[in-house]
Amino acid sequence: MRILVTGATGNVGRHLVTQLQEAGHEVRALTRNPKNAGFASGVEAVIGDLSNISTLEGAFRDVDAIHLITFGGGGYNDLTNGAEIVALAERKGVRRSTVLGGWSQKSSDVMSSSVGLGSPG
């Protein structure tokens, strides 16, 4: 299974990338700076920024599952484009997802309900 991990250089994402690769999955890691990401050999680091939907098209191509975060950009602000991100994933045929929410309940609710996971709780 090919899995796209957003927030791949963060505290949770970096560990998730490693664990998924060790479990035998193909891992594509989204980062704003792939050259400095420092992932293990075999991890496909791709450039993109969740706060800018136009940078995500290639990253979502040919993936089976995604790990999404609800915050992004240099300031780790709540994403306001969660529905657009989910729509892109659906257009690209992504069928499985997980969501890691930030501090804001609003951004977590939008992303979670958009991917059919219901309200967190």
C-alpha positions as a Python dict, from the first residue, in 0.01 Angstrom:
ca = {
    (1, 'M'): (0, 0, 0),
    (2, 'R'): (130, 349, -88),
    (3, 'I'): (57, 596, 191),
    (4, 'L'): (95, 974, 184),
    (5, 'V'): (194, 1121, 520),
    (6, 'T'): (128, 1492, 565),
    (7, 'G'): (316, 1662, 844),
    (8, 'A'): (589, 1409, 772),
    (9, 'T'): (872, 1606, 933),
    (10, 'G'): (676, 1680, 1251),
    (11, 'N'): (694, 1504, 1586),
    (12, 'V'): (424, 1250, 1501),
    (13, 'G'): (469, 1236, 1124),
    (14, 'R'): (838, 1148, 1133),
    (15, 'H'): (769, 846, 1356),
    (16, 'L'): (472, 743, 1143),
    (17, 'V'): (685, 753, 826),
    (18, 'T'): (940, 523, 991),
    (19, 'Q'): (681, 280, 1125),
    (20, 'L'): (494, 255, 797),
    (21, 'Q'): (813, 191, 604),
    (22, 'E'): (924, -74, 854),
    (23, 'A'): (583, -241, 813),
    (24, 'G'): (651, -274, 440),
    (25, 'H'): (442, 12, 301),
    (26, 'E'): (552, 249, 28),
    (27, 'V'): (567, 589, 196),
    (28, 'R'): (534, 927, 30),
    (29, 'A'): (619, 1206, 273),
    (30, 'L'): (484, 1557, 217),
    (31, 'T'): (719, 1835, 323),
    (32, 'R'): (782, 2198, 237),
    (33, 'N'): (1155, 2122, 203),
    (34, 'P'): (1234, 1767, 79),
    (35, 'K'): (1610, 1831, 58),
    (36, 'N'): (1631, 1885, 433),
    (37, 'A'): (1381, 1617, 539),
    (38, 'G'): (1641, 1349, 612),
    (39, 'F'): (1419, 1046, 557),
    (40, 'A'): (1553, 693, 527),
    (41, 'S'): (1631, 549, 186),
    (42, 'G'): (1314, 438, 10),
    (43, 'V'): (1088, 711, 148),
    (44, 'E'): (965, 934, -133),
    (45, 'A'): (984, 1294, -10),
    (46, 'V'): (763, 1529, -213),
    (47, 'I'): (724, 1904, -192),
    (48, 'G'): (394, 2054, -91),
    (49, 'D'): (221, 2275, 160),
    (50, 'L'): (-121, 2183, 297),
    (51, 'S'): (-216, 2548, 322),
    (52, 'N'): (-172, 2583, -57),
    (53, 'I'): (-390, 2332, -243),
    (54, 'S'): (-217, 2402, -576),
    (55, 'T'): (101, 2237, -442),
    (56, 'L'): (-68, 1905, -358),
    (57, 'E'): (-180, 1761, -691),
    (58, 'G'): (129, 1546, -751),
    (59, 'A'): (158, 1431, -391),
    (60, 'F'): (-190, 1278, -395),
    (61, 'R'): (-136, 1092, -723),
    (62, 'D'): (-137, 712, -700),
    (63, 'V'): (-172, 680, -323),
    (64, 'D'): (-402, 435, -150),
    (65, 'A'): (-422, 609, 186),
    (66, 'I'): (-336, 940, 352),
    (67, 'H'): (-250, 1060, 698),
    (68, 'L'): (-380, 1417, 728),
    (69, 'I'): (-312, 1689, 979),
    (70, 'T'): (-549, 1980, 1041),
    (71, 'F'): (-282, 2248, 1065),
    (72, 'G'): (-13, 2363, 828),
    (73, 'G'): (215, 2627, 690),
    (74, 'G'): (511, 2779, 865),
    (75, 'G'): (299, 2899, 1159),
    (76, 'Y'): (111, 2571, 1213),
    (77, 'N'): (-217, 2757, 1178),
    (78, 'D'): (-550, 2581, 1143),
    (79, 'L'): (-615, 2484, 785),
    (80, 'T'): (-912, 2654, 625),
    (81, 'N'): (-911, 2434, 315),
    (82, 'G'): (-985, 2093, 466),
    (83, 'A'): (-1281, 2028, 239),
    (84, 'E'): (-1068, 2108, -67),
    (85, 'I'): (-795, 1870, 50),
    (86, 'V'): (-1048, 1591, 100),
    (87, 'A'): (-1205, 1660, -241),
    (88, 'L'): (-861, 1633, -402),
    (89, 'A'): (-799, 1302, -225),
    (90, 'E'): (-1134, 1169, -346),
    (91, 'R'): (-1063, 1278, -706),
    (92, 'K'): (-728, 1099, -689),
    (93, 'G'): (-894, 778, -568),
    (94, 'V'): (-766, 775, -210),
    (95, 'R'): (-983, 534, -13),
    (96, 'R'): (-839, 535, 340),
    (97, 'S'): (-741, 814, 575),
    (98, 'T'): (-644, 907, 926),
    (99, 'V'): (-662, 1256, 1073),
    (100, 'L'): (-443, 1411, 1342),
    (101, 'G'): (-611, 1723, 1474),
    (102, 'G'): (-440, 2027, 1614),
    (103, 'W'): (-565, 2233, 1904),
    (104, 'S'): (-865, 2381, 1726),
    (105, 'Q'): (-1182, 2176, 1752),
    (106, 'K'): (-1325, 2354, 1446),
    (107, 'S'): (-1045, 2248, 1208),
    (108, 'S'): (-1051, 1891, 1342),
    (109, 'D'): (-1429, 1868, 1301),
    (110, 'V'): (-1418, 1997, 941),
    (111, 'M'): (-1147, 1755, 830),
    (112, 'S'): (-1286, 1454, 1018),
    (113, 'S'): (-1643, 1500, 897),
    (114, 'S'): (-1520, 1555, 543),
    (115, 'V'): (-1347, 1218, 534),
    (116, 'G'): (-1648, 1041, 680),
    (117, 'L'): (-1499, 971, 1020),
    (118, 'G'): (-1768, 1164, 1207),
    (119, 'S'): (-1707, 1408, 1488),
    (120, 'P'): (-1410, 1332, 1709),
    (121, 'G'): (-1509, 1239, 2055),
}
